[in-house]
PDB file of C-alpha atoms in Angstrom:
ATOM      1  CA  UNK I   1    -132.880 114.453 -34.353  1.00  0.00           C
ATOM      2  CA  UNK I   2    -136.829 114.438 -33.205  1.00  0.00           C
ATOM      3  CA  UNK I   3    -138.093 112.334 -30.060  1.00  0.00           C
ATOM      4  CA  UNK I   4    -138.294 108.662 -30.656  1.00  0.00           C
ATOM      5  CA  UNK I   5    -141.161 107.192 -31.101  1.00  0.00           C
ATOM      6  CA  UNK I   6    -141.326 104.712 -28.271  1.00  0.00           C
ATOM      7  CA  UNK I   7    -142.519 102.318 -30.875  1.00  0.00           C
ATOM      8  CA  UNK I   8    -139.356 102.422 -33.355  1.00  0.00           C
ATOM      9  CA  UNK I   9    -136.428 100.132 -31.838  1.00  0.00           C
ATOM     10  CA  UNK I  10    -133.423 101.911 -30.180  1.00  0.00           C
ATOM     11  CA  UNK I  11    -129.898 100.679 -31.465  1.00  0.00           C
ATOM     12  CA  UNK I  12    -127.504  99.371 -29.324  1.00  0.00           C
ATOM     13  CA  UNK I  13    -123.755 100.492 -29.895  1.00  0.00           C
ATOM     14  CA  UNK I  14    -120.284  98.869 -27.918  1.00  0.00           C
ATOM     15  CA  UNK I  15    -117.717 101.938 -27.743  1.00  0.00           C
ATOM     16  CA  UNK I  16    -114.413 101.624 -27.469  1.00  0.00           C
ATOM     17  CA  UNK I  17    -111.170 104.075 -26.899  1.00  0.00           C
ATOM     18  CA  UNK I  18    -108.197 103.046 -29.492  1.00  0.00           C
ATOM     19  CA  UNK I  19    -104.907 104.687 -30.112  1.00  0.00           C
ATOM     20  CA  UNK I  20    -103.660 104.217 -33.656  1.00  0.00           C
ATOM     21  CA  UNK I  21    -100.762 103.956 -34.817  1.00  0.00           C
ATOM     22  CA  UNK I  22    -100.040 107.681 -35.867  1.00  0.00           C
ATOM     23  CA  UNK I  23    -100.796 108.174 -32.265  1.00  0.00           C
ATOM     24  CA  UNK I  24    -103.878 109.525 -32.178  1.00  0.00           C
ATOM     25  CA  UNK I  25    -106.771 108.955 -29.661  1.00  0.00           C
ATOM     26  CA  UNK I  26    -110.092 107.652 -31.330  1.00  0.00           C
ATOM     27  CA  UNK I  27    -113.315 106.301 -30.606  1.00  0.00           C
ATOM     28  CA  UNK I  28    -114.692 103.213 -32.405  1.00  0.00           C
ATOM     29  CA  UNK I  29    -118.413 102.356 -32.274  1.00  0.00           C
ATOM     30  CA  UNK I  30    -119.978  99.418 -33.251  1.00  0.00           C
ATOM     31  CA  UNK I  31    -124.033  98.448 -33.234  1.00  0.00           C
ATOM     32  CA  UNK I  32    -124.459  94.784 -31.675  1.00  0.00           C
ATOM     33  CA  UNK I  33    -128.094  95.196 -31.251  1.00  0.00           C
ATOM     34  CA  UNK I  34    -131.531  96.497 -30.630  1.00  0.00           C
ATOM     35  CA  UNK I  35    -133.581  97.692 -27.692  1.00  0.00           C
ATOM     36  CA  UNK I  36    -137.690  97.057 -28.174  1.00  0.00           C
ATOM     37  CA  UNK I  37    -140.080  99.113 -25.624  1.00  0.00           C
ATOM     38  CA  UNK I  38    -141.794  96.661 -23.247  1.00  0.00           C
ATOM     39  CA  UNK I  39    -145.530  95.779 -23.818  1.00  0.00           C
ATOM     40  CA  UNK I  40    -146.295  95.605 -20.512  1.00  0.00           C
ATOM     41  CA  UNK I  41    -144.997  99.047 -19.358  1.00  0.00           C
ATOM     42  CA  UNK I  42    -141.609 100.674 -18.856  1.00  0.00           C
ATOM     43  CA  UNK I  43    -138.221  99.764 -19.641  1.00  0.00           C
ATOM     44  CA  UNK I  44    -137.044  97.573 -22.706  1.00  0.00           C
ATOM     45  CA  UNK I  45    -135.820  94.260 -24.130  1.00  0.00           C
ATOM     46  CA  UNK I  46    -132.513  94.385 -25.499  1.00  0.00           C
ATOM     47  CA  UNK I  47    -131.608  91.934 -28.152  1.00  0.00           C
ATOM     48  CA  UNK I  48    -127.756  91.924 -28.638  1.00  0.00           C
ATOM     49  CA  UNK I  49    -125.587  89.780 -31.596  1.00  0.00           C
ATOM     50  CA  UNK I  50    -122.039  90.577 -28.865  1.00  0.00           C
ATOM     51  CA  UNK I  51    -121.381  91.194 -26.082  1.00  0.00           C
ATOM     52  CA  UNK I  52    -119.255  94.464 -25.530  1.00  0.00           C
ATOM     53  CA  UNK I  53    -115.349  93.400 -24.266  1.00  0.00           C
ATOM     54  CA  UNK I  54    -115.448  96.697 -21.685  1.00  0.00           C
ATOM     55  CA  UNK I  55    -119.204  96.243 -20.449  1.00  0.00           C
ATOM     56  CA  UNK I  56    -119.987  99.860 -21.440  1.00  0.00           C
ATOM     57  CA  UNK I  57    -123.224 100.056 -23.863  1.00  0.00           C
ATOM     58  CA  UNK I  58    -125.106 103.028 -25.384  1.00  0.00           C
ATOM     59  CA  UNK I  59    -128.514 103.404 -26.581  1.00  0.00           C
ATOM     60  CA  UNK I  60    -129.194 105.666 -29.004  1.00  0.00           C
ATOM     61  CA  UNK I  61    -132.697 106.592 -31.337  1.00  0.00           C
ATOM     62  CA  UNK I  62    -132.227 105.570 -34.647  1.00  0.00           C
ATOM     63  CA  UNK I  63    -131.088 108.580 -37.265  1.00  0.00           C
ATOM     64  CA  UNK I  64    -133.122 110.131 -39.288  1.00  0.00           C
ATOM     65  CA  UNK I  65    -131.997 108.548 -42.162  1.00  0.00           C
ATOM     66  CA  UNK I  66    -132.445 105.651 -40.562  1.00  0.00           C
ATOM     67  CA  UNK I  67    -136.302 106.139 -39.843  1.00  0.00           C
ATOM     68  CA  UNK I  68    -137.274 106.537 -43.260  1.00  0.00           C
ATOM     69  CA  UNK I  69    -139.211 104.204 -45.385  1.00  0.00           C
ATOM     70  CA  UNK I  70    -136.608 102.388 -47.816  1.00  0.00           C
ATOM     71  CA  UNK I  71    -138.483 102.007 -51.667  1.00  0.00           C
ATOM     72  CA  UNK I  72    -138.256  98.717 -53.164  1.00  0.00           C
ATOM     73  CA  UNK I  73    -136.943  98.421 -56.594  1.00  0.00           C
ATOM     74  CA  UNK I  74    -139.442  97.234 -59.331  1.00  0.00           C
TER      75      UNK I  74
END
């Protein structure tokens, strides 16, 4: 993954430990928002749809795949 481009929104992920049911130890992460660069200088505004249950966020750069241009169909 390249450097973000402080102009592209980060994305804003909850995670959470689970065991299932076979026992197993996982990791579940969810995107509840966005983070947007300030105008005015450093840090960022953080726009979230929840509200993570353990208080723990993490802010990531979008993928690549993410990044690209989608086409429209026509």
């Amino acid at each position: 993954m390249s450097t973000p481009n402080p102009a592209i929104p980060l994305n804003v992920f909850t995670v959470e430990e689970y065991a299932a049911p076979t026992g197993r130890n996982g990791t579940s992460w969810t995107k509840i928002g966005v983070a947007f660069p300030h105008r005015e200088g450093p840090g960022f505004n953080i726009e979230l749809r929840a509200f993570p249950r353990n208080g723990r966020l993490v802010v990531l750069a979008p993928s690549d795949e993410e990044r690209q241009p989608t086409e429209l169909a026509g």
